[in-house]
Coordinates of C-alpha atoms in Angstrom, one line a residue:
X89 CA 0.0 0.0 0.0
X90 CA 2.5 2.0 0.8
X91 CA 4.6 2.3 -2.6
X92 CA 1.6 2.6 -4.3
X93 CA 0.9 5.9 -2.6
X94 CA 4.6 6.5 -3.2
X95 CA 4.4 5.5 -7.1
X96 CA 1.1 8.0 -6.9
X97 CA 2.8 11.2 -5.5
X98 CA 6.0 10.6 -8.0
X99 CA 3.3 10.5 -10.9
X100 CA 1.6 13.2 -9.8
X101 CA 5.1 15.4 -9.5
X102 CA 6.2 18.3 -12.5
X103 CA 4.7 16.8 -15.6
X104 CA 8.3 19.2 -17.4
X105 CA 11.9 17.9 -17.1
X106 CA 14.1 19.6 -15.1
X107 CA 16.7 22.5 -15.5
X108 CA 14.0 24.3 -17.5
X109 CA 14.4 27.9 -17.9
X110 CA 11.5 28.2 -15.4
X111 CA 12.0 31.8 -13.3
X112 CA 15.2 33.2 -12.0
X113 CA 14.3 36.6 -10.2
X114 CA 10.7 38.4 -9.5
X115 CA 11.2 40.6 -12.3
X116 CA 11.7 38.0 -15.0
X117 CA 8.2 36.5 -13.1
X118 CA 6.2 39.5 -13.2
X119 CA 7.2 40.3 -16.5
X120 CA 5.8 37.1 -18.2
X121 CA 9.5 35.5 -18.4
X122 CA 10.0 37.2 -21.6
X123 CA 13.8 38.0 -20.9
X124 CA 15.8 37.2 -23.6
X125 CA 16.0 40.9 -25.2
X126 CA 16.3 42.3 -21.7
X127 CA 19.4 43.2 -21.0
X128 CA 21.4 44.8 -17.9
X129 CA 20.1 42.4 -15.3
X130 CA 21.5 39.3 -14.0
X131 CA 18.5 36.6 -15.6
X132 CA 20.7 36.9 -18.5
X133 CA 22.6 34.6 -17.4
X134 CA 19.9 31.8 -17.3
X135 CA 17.7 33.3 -20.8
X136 CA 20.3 35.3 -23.1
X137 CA 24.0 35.6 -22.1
X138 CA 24.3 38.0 -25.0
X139 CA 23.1 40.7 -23.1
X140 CA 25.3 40.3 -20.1
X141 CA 27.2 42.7 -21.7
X142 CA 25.6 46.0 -20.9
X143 CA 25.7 45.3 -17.1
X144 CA 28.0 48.2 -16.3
X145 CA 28.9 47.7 -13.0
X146 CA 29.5 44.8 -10.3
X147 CA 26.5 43.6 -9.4
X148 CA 25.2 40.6 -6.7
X149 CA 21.6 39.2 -6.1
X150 CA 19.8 36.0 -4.4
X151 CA 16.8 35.2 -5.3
X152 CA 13.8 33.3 -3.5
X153 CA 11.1 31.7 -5.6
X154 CA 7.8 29.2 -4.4
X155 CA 6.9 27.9 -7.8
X156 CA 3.3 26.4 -8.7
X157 CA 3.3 26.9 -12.2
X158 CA 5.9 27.2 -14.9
X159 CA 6.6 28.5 -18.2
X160 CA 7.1 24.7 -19.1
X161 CA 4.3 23.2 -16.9
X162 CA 2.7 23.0 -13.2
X163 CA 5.3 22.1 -10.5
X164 CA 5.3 22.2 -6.7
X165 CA 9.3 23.6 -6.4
X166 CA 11.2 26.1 -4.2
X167 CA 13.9 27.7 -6.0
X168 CA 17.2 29.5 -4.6
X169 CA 19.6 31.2 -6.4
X170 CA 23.2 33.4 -5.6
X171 CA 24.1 35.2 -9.0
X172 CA 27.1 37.6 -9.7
X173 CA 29.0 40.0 -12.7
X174 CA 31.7 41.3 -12.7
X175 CA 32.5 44.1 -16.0
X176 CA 35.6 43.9 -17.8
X177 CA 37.6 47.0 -18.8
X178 CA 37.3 47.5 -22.4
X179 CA 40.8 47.9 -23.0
X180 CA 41.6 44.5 -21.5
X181 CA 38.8 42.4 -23.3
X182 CA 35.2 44.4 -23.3
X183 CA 32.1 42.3 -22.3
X184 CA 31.0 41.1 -18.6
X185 CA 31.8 37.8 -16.7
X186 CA 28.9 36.2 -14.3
X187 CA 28.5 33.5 -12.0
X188 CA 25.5 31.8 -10.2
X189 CA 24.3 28.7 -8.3
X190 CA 20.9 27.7 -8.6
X191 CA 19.0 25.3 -6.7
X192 CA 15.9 23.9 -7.2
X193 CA 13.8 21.0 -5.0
X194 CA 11.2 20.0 -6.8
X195 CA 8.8 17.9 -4.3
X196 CA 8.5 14.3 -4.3
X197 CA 10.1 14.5 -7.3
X198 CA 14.1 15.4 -7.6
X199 CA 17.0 18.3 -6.5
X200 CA 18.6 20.1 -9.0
X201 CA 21.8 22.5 -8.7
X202 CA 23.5 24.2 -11.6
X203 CA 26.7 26.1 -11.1
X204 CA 26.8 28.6 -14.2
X205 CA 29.6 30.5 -15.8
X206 CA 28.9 33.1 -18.7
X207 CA 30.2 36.0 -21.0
X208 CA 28.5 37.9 -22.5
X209 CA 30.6 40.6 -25.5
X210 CA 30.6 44.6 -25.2
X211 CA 30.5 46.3 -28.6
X212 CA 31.5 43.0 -30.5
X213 CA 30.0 44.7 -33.8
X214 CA 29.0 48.6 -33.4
X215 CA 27.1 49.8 -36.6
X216 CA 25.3 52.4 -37.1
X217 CA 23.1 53.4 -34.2
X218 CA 23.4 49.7 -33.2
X219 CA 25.1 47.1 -32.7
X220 CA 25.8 42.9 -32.0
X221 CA 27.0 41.1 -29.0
X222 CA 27.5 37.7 -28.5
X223 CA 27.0 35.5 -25.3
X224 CA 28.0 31.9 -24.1
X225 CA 27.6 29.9 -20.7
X226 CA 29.3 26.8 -19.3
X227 CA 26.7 25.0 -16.6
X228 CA 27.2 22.0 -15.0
X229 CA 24.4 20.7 -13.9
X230 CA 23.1 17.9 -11.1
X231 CA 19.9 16.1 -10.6
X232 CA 19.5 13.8 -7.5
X233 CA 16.5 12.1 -7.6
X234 CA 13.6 11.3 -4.6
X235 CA 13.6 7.9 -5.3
X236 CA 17.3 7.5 -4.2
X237 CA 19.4 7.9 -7.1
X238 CA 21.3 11.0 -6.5
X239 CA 24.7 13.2 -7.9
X240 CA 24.5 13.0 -11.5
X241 CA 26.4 15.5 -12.8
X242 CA 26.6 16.9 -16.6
X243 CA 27.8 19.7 -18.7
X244 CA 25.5 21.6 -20.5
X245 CA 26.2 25.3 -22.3
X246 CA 23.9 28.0 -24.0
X247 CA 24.3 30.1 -26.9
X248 CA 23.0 33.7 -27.2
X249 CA 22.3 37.0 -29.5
X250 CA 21.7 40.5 -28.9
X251 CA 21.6 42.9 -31.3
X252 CA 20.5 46.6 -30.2
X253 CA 18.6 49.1 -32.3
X254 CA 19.7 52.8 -31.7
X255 CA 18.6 53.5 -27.9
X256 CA 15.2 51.9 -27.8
X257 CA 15.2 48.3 -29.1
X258 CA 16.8 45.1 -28.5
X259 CA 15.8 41.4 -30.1
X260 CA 17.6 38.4 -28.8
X261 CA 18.3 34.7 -29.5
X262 CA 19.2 32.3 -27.4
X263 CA 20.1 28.6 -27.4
X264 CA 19.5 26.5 -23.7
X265 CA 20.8 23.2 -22.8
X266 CA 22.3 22.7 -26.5
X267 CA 23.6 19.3 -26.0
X268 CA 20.0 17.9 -23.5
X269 CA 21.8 16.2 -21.3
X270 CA 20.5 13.3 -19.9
X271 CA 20.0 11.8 -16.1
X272 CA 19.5 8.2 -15.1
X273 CA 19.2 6.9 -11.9
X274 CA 17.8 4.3 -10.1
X275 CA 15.6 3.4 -13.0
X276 CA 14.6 7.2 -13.7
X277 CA 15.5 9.1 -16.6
X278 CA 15.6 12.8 -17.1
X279 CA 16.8 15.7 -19.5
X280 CA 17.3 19.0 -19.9
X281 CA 15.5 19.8 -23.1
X282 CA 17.1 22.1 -25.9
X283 CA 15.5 25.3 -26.1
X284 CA 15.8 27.9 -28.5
X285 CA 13.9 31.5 -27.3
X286 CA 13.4 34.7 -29.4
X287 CA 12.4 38.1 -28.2
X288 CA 11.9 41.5 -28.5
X289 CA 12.4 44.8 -26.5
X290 CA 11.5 48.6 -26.3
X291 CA 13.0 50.7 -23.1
X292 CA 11.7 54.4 -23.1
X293 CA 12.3 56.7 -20.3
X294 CA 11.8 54.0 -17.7
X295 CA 9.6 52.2 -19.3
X296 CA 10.2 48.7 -20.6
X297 CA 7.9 46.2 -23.1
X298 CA 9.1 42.9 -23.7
X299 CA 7.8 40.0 -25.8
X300 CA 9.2 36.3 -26.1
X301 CA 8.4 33.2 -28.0
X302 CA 9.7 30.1 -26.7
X303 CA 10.2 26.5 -28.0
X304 CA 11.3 23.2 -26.1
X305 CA 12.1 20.1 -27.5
X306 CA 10.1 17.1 -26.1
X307 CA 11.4 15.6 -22.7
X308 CA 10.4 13.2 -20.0
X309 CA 7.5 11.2 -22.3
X310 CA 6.0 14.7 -23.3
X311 CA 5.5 16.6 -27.1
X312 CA 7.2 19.9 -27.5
X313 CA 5.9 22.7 -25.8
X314 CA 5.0 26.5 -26.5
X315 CA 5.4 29.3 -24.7
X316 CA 4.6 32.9 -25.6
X317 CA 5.8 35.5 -22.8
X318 CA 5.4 39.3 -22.5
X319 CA 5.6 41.8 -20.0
X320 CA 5.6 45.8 -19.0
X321 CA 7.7 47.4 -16.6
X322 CA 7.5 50.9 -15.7
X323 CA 9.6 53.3 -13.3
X324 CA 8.8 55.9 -11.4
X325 CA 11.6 58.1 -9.6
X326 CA 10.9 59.9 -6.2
X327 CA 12.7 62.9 -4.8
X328 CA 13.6 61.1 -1.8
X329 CA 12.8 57.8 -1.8
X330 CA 14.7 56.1 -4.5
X331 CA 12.9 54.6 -7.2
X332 CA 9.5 52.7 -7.4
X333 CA 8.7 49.9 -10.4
X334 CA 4.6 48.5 -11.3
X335 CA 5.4 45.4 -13.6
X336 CA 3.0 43.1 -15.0
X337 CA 3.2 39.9 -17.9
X338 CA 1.4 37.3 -19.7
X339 CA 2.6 33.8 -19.8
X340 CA 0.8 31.6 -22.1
X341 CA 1.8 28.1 -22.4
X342 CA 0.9 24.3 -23.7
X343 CA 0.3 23.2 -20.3
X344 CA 0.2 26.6 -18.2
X345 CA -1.1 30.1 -18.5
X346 CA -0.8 32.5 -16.2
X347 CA -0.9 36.1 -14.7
X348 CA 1.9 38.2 -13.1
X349 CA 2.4 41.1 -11.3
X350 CA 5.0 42.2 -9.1
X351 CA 6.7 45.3 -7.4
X352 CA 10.3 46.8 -7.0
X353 CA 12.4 49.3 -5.3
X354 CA 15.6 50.7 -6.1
X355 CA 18.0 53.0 -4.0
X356 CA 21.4 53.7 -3.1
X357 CA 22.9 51.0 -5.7
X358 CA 20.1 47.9 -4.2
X359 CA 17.1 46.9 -5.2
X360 CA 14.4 44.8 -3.2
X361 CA 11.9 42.8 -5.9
X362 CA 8.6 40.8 -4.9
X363 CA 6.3 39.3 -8.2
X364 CA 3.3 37.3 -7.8
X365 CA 2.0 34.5 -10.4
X366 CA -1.6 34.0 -10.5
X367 CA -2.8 31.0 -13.0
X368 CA -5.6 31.3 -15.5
X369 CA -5.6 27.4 -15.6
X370 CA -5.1 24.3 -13.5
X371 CA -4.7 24.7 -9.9
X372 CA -5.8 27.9 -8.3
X373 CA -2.1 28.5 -6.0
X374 CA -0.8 31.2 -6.3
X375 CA 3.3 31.5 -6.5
X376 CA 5.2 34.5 -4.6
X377 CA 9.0 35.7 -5.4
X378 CA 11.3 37.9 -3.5
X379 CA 14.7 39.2 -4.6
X380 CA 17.7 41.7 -3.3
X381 CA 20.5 42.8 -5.7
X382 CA 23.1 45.0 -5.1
X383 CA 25.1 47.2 -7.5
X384 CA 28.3 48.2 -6.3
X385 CA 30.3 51.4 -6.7
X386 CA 26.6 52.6 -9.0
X387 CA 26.6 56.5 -8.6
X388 CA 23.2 58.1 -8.6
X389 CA 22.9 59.5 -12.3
X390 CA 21.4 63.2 -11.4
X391 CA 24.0 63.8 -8.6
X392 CA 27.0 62.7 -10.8
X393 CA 25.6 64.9 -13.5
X394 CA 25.1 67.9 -10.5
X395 CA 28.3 67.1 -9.8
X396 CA 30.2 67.5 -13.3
X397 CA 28.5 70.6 -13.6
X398 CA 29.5 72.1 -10.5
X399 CA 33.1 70.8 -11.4
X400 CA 32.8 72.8 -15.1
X401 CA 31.0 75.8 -13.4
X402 CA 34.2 75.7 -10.5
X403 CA 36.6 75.2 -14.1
X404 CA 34.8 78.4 -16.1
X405 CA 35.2 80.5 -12.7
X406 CA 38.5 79.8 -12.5
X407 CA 39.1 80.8 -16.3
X408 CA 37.2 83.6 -16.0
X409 CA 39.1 84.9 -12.9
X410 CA 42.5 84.5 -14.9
X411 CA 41.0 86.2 -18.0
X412 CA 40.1 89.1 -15.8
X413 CA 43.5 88.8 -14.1
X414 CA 44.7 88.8 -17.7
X415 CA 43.1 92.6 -18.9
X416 CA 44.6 94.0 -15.8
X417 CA 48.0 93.1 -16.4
X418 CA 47.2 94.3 -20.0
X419 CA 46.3 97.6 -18.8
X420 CA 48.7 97.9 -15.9
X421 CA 51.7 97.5 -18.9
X422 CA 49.7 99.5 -21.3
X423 CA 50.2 102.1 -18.7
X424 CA 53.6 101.4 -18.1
X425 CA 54.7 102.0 -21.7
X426 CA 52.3 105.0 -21.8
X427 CA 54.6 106.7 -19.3
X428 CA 57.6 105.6 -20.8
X429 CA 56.4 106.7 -23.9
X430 CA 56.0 110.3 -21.8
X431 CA 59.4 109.9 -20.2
X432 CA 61.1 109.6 -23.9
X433 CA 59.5 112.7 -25.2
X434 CA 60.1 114.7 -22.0
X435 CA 64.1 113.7 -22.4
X436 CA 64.3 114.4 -26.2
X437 CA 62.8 117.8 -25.3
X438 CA 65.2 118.5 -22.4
X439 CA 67.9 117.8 -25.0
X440 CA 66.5 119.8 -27.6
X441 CA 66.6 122.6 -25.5
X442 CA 70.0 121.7 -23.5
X443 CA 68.2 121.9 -20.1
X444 CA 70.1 118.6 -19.0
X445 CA 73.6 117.2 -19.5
X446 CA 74.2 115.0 -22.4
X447 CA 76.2 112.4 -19.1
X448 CA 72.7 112.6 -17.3
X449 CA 70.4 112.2 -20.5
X450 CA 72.6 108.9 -21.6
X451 CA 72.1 107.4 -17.7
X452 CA 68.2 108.2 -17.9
X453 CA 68.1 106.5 -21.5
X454 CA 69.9 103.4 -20.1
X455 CA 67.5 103.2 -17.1
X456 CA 64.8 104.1 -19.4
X457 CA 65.7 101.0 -21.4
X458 CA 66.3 98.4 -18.7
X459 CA 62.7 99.3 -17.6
X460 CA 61.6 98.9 -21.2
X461 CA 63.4 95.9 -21.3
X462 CA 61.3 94.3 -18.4
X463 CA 58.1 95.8 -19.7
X464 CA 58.8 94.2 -23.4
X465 CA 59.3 90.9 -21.1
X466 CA 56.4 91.3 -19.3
X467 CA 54.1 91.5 -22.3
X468 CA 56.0 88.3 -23.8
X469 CA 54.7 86.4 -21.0
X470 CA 51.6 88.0 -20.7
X471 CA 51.1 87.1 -24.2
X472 CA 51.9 83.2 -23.9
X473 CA 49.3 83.0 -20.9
X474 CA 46.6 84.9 -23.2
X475 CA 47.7 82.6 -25.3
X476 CA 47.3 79.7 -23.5
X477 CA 43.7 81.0 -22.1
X478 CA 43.0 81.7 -26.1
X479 CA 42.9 77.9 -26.5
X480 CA 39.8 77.8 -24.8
X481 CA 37.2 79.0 -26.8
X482 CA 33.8 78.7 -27.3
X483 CA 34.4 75.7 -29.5
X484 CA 36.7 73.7 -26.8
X485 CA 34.6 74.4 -24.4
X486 CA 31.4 73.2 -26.5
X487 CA 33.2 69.7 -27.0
X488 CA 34.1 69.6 -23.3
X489 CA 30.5 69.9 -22.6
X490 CA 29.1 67.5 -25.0
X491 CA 31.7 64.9 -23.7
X492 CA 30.6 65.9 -20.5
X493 CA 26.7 65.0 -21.8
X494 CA 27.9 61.6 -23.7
X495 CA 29.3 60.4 -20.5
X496 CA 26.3 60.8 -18.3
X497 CA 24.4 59.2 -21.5
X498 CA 26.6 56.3 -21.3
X499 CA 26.2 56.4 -17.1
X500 CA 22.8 55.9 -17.3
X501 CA 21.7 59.1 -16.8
X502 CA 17.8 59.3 -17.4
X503 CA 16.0 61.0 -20.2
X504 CA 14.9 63.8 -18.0
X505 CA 18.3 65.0 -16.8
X506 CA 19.8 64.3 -20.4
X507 CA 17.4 66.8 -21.9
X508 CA 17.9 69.2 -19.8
X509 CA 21.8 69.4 -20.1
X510 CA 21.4 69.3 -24.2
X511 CA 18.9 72.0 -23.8
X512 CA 21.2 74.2 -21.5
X513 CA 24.4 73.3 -24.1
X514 CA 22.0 74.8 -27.0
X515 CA 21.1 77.5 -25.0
X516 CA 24.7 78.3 -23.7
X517 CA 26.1 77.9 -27.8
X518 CA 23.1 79.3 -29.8
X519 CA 25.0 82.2 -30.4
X520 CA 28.4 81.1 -31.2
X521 CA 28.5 80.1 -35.1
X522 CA 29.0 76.6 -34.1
X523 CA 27.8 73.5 -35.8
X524 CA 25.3 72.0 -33.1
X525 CA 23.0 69.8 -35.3
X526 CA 24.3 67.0 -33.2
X527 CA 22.8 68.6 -29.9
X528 CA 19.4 69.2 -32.1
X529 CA 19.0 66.0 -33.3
X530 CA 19.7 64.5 -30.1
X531 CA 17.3 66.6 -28.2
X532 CA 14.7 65.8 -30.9
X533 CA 15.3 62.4 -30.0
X534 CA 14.6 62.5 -25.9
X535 CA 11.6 64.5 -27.0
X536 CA 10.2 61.8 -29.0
X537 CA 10.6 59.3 -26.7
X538 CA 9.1 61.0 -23.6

């Protein structure tokens, strides 16, 4: 009686194979899974290693997940995860390299742990207004089974694409478990199924719309399955407060559809994440999600941006004292020669008229000259530092600030702040006979996509 209650639970376990790209973090939840043209997060190391790329900083997270229904089917699992990335310089070999550990009890059924290792390029291919990257991860993966077979241990790796479209869009392609390996023990036999996903992005001024379509090969005495993700996630930044994040998603599967929602919160460099799933079919449990991440040595984009412009404001004073400086040496010399000039004209007259001895006039000439001498060197260097305070015109100082402007672009700065500097740099240059088409057609961009 017994084992046939035992042979009952196992059948009535996950009716998907393991190591299934089944959630890795509330946002990928709430979002519908559709991941894999979502780059700048650590799930890329699970759906698209591609996009691992554009994680700019070091970052950490561990994840929590309670699991009733998956992507790939209904389960009964808790899942727990430690993930990590670390940027490389792009002098030294551009892209980013990430680690995680994932484990995965499934109940009744088997324990699964996977100890990943990715890459994923930075700037691989830059074209015009976009560009290719390319992604790979090495995962060795171990299933121990209920039943008592335990510690199989295989190598599996993934494949991934990301190509970005000016600053908007992103589309991905990604290849899991290429190889399926296989699991037997004590009479049971498992895979991890190939899957190939495709998806699609659009991120505008905190907002971000994702869409993914995704295909398993058949596994553990079941067809091929279907999945069609999508999700919305949108950010909302508070004075105070940090930032607050609504996201919501679709999953519709073969086996399982659901509903997700969930909620995040971002300040100081860490965010806290919790997503719900809610299923439209089967079972009516509800799964829950929670999440921290940390990103280290992440600056707060409007105070770095404050903070370069005080620095140019502090730079501009400075010139400005010097030029100032500058036209008061010029006068104080101009003055100098003016009474030299006076001094000359008062001696030729004393000699015209013989009312000082030629001995005296020759010593007051000499004198005369020395003091000329010093003035003629004075205005040498005086010219060399006007000189040097020449170089900065308005066109050295335009490229300073629009270098200024492209790195708080590339920082991560948000739409809002980036508008307003391009707005003050065409304010501050409208004057100057400079070409600033550049500026216009970039502010004509963050207008279009607020």
């Amino acid at each position: 009686m017994r084992l046939t209650i035992a042979a009952l639970v196992l059948l009535a376990g996950p009716a998907f194979a393991g190591f299934e790209d089944s959630g890795f973090s509330p946002r990928v939840l709430a979002m519908g899974s559709a991941f894999t043209a979502v780059a700048d997060d650590l799930a890329s190391i699970v759906y698209n290693p591609a996009a691992l790329g554009q994680i700019r900083s070091v970052s950490a997270q561990t994840s929590y997940l309670r699991q009733f229904h998956a992507p790939a089917g209904e389960t009964d699992q808790d899942h727990f995860n430690l993930a990590g990335a670390f940027p490389l310089k792009q002098e030294l070999f551009g892209g980013t390299i990430a680690a995680a550990w994932l484990y995965t009890s499934i109940k009744n059924s088997a324990k699964d742990r996977a100890t990943v290792f990715s890459y994923g390029t930075r700037g691989f291919a830059e074209f015009d207004e976009a560009g290719l990257e390319l992604g790979g991860t090495l995962k060795f993966l171990n299933r121990a089974f209920a039943s008592g077979g335990g510690g199989t241990t295989k190598p599996a790796a993934d494949f991934g694409l990301f190509y970005r479209f000016g600053e908007k869009y992103g589309a991905g392609l990604s290849v899991l478990n290429i190889n399926a390996p296989g699991f037997t023990s004590a009479g049971q036999r498992d895979r991890a199924p190939a899957t190939i996903k495709l998806g699609v992005s659009e991120s505008v001024r905190g907002f971000t719309a994702a869409f993914d379509l995704t295909k398993r090969e058949p596994s553990l005495g079941h067809g091929p399955t279907t999945n069609l993700g999508t999700g919305l996630e949108r950010w909302w930044s508070t004075a105070r407060f940090g930032s607050l994040a609504g996201r919501m998603g679709l999953s519709l599967g073969d086996r399982t559809k659901t509903y997700n929602w969930g909620l995040g919160w971002k300040v100081f460099g860490s965010q806290v994440d919790y997503a719900m799933t809610v299923p439209l079919t089967g079972a009516s449990i509800a799964g829950h999600a929670v999440a921290m991440s940390f990103r280290f040595g992440q600056s707060n984009p409007e105070r770095e941006y404050e903070r370069v412009l005080s620095q140019e404001m502090g730079y501009r004073k400075e010139l400005s004292e010097a030029l100032e400086a500058g036209e008061v040496k010029r006068w104080k010399l101009s003055e100098e020669l003016k009474r030299q000039k006076d001094e000359l004209e008062t001696l030729r007259s004393q000699l015209v008229d013989k009312t000082t001895s030629e001995r005296e006039a020759k010593e007051r000439i000499k004198a005369l000259q020395q003091r000329h001498q010093q003035s003629v060197d004075g205005f040498q260097k005086m010219q060399a530092e006007q000189k040097r305070l020449s170089e900065r015109t308005k066109e050295s100082l335009f490229r300073e600030d629009w270098s200024n402007y492209l790195k708080a672009k590339q920082g991560g700065a948000p739409d809002g702040v980036l508008s307003d500097q391009v707005k003050r740099i065409l304010l501050d240059y409208k004057d100057s006979g400079l070409d600033l088409s550049e500026a216009n057609q970039e502010l004509l961009r963050l207008l279009r996509s607020q």
